[in-house]
XYZ file of C-alpha atoms in Angstrom:
339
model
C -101.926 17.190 -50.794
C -99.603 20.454 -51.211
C -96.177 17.704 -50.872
C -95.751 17.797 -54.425
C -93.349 14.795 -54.289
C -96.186 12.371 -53.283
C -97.640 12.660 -56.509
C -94.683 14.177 -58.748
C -92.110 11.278 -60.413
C -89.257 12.918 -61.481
C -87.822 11.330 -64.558
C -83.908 10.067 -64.123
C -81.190 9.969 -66.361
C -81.205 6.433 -66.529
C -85.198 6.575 -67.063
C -84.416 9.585 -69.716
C -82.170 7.162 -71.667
C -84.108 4.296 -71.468
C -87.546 6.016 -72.707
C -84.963 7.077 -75.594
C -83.753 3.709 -76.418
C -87.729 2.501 -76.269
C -87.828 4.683 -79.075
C -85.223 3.766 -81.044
C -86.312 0.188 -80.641
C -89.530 1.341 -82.320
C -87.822 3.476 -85.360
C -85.441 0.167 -86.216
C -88.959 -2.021 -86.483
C -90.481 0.284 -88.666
C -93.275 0.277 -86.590
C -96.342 3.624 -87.233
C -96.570 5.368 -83.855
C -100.329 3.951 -84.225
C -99.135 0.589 -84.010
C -96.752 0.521 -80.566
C -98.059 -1.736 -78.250
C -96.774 -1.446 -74.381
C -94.725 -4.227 -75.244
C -92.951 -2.964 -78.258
C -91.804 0.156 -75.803
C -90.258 -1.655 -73.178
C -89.387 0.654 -69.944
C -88.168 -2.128 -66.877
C -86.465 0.754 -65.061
C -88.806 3.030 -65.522
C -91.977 0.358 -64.536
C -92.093 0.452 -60.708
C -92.450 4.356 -61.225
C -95.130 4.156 -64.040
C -96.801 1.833 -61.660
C -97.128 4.260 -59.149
C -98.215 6.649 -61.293
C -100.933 4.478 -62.355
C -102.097 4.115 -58.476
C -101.567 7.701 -57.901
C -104.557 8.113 -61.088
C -106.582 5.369 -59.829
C -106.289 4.258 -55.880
C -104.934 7.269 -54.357
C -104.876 11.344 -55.396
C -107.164 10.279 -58.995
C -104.030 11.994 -60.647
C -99.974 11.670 -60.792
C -97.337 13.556 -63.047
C -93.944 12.418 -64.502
C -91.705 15.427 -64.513
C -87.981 16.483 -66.200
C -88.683 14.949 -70.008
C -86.262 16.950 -71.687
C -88.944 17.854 -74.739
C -86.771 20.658 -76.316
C -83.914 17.762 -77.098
C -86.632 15.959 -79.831
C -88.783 17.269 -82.999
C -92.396 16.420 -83.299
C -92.455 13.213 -85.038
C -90.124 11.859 -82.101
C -91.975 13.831 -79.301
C -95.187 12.009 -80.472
C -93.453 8.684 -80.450
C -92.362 8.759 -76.827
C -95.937 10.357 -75.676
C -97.395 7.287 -77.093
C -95.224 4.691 -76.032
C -94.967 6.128 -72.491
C -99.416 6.346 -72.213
C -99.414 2.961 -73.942
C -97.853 1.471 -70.347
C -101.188 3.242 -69.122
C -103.856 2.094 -71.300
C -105.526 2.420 -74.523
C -105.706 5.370 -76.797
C -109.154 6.319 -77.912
C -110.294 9.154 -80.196
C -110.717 12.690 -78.685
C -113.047 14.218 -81.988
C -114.444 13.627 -84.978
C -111.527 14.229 -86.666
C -110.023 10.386 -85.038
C -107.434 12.365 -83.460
C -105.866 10.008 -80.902
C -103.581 12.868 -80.261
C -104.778 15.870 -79.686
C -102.970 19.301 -79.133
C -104.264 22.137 -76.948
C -102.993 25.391 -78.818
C -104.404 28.829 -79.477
C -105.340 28.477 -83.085
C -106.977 31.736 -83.083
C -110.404 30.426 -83.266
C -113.569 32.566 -82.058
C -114.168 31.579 -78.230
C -118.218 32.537 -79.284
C -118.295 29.600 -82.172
C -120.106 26.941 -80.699
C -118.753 24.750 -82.801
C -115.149 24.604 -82.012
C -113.205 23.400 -78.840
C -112.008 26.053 -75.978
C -109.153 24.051 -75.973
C -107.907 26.058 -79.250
C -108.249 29.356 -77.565
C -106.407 31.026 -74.700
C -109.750 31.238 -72.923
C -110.082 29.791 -69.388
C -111.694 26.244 -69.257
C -114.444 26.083 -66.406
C -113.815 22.957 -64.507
C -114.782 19.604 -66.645
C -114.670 16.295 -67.380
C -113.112 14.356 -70.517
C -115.000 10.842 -72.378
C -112.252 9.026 -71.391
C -110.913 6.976 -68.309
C -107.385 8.589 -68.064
C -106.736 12.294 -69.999
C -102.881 12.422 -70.291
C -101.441 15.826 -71.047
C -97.812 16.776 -72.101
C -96.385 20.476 -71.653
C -94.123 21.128 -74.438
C -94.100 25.088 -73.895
C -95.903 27.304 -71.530
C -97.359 30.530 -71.816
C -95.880 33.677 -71.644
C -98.435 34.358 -68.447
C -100.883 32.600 -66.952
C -102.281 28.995 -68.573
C -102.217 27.458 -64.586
C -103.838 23.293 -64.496
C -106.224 23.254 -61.741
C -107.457 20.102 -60.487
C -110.454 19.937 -57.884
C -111.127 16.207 -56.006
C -115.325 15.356 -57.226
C -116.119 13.854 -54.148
C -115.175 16.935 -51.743
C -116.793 19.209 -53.842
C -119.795 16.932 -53.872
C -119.562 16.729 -49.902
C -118.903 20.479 -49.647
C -122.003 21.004 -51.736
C -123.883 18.804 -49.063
C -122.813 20.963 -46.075
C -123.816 23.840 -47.989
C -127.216 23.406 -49.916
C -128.168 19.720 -50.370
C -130.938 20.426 -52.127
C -128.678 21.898 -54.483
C -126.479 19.254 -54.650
C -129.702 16.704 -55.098
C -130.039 18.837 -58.425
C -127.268 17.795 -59.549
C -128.058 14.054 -60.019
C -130.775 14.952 -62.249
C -129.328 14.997 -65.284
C -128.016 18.621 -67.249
C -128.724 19.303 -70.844
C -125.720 19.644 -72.376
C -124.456 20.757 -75.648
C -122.894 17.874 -77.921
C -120.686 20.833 -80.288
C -121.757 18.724 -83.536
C -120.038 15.224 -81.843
C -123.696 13.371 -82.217
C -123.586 9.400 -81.900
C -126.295 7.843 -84.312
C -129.569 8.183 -83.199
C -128.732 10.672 -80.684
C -130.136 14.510 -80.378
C -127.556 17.037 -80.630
C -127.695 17.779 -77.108
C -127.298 15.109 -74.245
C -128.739 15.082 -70.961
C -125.994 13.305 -68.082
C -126.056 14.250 -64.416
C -122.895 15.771 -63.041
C -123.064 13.542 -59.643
C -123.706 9.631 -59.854
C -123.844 6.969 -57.696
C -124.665 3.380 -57.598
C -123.345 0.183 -56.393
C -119.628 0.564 -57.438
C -119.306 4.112 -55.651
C -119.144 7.594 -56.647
C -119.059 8.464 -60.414
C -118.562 12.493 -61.308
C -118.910 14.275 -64.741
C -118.557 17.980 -65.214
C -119.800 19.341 -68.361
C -118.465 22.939 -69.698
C -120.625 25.244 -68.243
C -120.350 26.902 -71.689
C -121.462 23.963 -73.297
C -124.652 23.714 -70.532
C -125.054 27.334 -72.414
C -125.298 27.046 -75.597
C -127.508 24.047 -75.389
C -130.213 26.729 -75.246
C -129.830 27.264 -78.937
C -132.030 24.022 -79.510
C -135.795 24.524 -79.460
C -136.223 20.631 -78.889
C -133.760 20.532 -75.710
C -135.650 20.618 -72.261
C -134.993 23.664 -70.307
C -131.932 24.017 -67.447
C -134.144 25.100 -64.793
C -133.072 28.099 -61.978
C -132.553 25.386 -60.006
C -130.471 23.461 -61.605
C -128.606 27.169 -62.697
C -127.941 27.615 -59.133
C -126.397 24.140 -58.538
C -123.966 24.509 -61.197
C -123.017 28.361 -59.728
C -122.637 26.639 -56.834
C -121.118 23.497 -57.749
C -118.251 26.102 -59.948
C -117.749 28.287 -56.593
C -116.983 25.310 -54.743
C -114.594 23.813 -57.480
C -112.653 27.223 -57.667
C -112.472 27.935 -53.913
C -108.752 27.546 -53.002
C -109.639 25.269 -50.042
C -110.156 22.823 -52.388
C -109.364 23.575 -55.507
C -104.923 22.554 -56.648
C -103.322 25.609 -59.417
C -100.051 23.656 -60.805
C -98.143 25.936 -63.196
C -97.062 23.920 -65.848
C -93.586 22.911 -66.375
C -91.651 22.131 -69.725
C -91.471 18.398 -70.014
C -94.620 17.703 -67.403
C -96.711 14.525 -68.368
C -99.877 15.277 -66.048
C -102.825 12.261 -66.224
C -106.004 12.660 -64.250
C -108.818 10.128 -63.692
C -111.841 11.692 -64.809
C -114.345 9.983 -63.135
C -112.737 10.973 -59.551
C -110.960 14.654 -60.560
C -111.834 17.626 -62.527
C -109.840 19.869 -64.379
C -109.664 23.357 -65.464
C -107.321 25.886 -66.684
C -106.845 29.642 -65.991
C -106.701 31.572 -69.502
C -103.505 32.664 -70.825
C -101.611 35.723 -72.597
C -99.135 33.711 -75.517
C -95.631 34.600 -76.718
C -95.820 36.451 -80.044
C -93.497 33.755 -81.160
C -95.043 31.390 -82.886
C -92.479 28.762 -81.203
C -93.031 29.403 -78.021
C -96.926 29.832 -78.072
C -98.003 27.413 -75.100
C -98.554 23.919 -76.512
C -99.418 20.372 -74.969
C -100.079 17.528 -76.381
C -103.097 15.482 -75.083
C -103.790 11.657 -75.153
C -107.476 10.365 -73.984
C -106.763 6.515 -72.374
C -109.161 3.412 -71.737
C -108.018 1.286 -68.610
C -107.780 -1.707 -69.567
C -108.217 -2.311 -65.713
C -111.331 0.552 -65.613
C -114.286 0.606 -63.062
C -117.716 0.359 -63.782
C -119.319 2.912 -64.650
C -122.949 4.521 -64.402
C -124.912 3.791 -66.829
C -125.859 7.117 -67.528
C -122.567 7.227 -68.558
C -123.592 6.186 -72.016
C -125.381 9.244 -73.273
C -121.592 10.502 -73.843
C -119.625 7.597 -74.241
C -121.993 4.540 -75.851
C -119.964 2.285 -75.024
C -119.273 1.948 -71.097
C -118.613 -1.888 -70.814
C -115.590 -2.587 -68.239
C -112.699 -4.440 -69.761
C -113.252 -3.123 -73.414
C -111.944 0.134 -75.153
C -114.554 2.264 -73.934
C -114.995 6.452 -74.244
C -113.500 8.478 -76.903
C -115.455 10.504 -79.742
C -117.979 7.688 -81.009
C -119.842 8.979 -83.960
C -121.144 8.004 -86.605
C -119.478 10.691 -89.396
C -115.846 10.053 -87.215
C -112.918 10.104 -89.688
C -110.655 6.961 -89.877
C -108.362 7.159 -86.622
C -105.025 8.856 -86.808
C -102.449 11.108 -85.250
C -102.426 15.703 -86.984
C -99.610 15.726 -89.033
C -99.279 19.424 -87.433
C -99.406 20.590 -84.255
C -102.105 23.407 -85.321
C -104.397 20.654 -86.905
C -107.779 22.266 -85.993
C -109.864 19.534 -83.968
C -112.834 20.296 -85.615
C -113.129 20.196 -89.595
């Protein structure tokens, strides 16, 4: 797993100046970044890469990166253009809050890591090892931080199996399903805290979904919410020392210009926290893209208590609620997810 080159597609010139033609294509049609369809972004060199990067996410390492986008040559508005039309060759952008962000941008905003209702994303706090309501989470390093800010990605099957060798009573705990803090993203009908296991299986195979642990937390603030028992406490302990031991466990320092996309279902992610520049244009910033495969598995059906809609071979995931602004992509990078 440690031969980076297996799963790392470094971008061309030629692919470099045909993802900026794409572009171009799509400024001379007039067409709203919203509206660019896969076709409307056409990429035939590039293809036969993006298609392995698409196998890398789903058949092979549940993740792949594109490499060597030379960000610092466009401004935002074009940046946000080519993130699109590149994911769109993936699969379909859903919303990541309640704002309808369908992109999203993970930037210390200066928010209050102890607000429970805001996003660790806009902090320079670490990010326990989680899962995203989405198929594919695509994420685009346009700078990185001054120190620190490592990806970490941790395969959900060996740390289930690992968890097996070790304590499988523990691990049994773990299919029960985990009360989980909703931070204010309610569907209709729904309590303000979910319950969703963390291991799931059925016919189709082996289904993973790692809550926060600081959202498993500050469930505990609602009176009506069952109680995480000690046994259940343990499993995640154990479930998070497994996740961060270095046997299994894959730190990947950011680079400028890295398009990273991870199958959530199959591969967790985390991040270590981060010390920013005290330039405000160089503060670490990526932009982040939630995708439906259009080509998805089934999924459990518990599944649904996060995403409501599960149903193969539709738009599925994404922030469903009923109080969900119209969709749309921040004007600014600093757009606070959360308003």
């Amino acid at each position: 797993m440690m031969d980076h080159s297996r799963w790392i597609h470094e971008l061309n010139d030629n692919e470099i100046a045909e993802i900026e033609a794409a572009t171009e294509l799509t400024l001379r049609a007039g067409l709203p970044v919203m509206e660019i369809e896969a076709e409307d972004f056409p990429l035939p060199v590039l293809a036969a890469k993006i298609l392995r990067l698409r196998e890398d996410c789903t058949d092979r390492y549940g993740f792949g990166y594109l490499r060597g986008l030379p960000v610092e040559r466009y401004d935002y508005d074009t940046l946000t253009r080519i993130y699109w039309g590149l994911s769109r060759h993936l699969g379909d952008p859903v919303p990541q809050n309640r704002n309808g962000h369908l992109i999203g941008h993970v930037i210390d905003i200066g928010d209050d890591v102890n607000n429970v209702n805001i996003r660790l994303t806009q902090t320079a706090a670490a990010l326990d090892f989680h899962s995203d309501a989405c198929d594919l989470v695509g994420l685009m390093c346009l700078n990185t931080a001054m120190e620190g800010g490592e990806s970490a990605l941790v395969s959900g099957v060996a740390v289930h199996d690992e968890m097996m060798r070790r304590d499988a009573d523990l691990c049994h705990c773990l299919y029960e399903p985990v009360v989980v803090d909703r931070r204010g993203e309610i569907p209709a009908g729904k309590h303000p805290w979910m319950q969703i296991p963390v291991f799931m299986w059925d016919g189709t195979g082996f289904t993973g979904y790692a809550p926060l642990n600081a959202y498993i937390e500050s469930a505990k603030r609602f009176q009506d919410a069952p109680p995480t028992s000690d046994a259940q406490r343990a499993a995640i302990r154990l479930f998070l020392d497994i996740c961060n031991d270095p046997a299994f466990a894959l730190k990947i320092p950011f680079q400028r210009g890295d398009l990273q996309y991870v199958h959530n279902h199959l591969v967790f992610h985390a991040r270590t926290s981060y010390v920013d520049w005290p330039e405000a244009a160089l503060k670490r910033h990526l932009m982040r893209i939630w995708l439906s495969l259009p080509e998805g598995r089934e999924l459990h059906p518990a599944l649904a208590e996060r995403w409501v809609n599960i149903a193969r071979g539709t738009v599925r995931g994404g922030v469903n609620i009923p109080d969900r602004k119209p969709l749309n992509i921040p004007p600014r990078p600093d757009t606070p997810a959360f308003g």
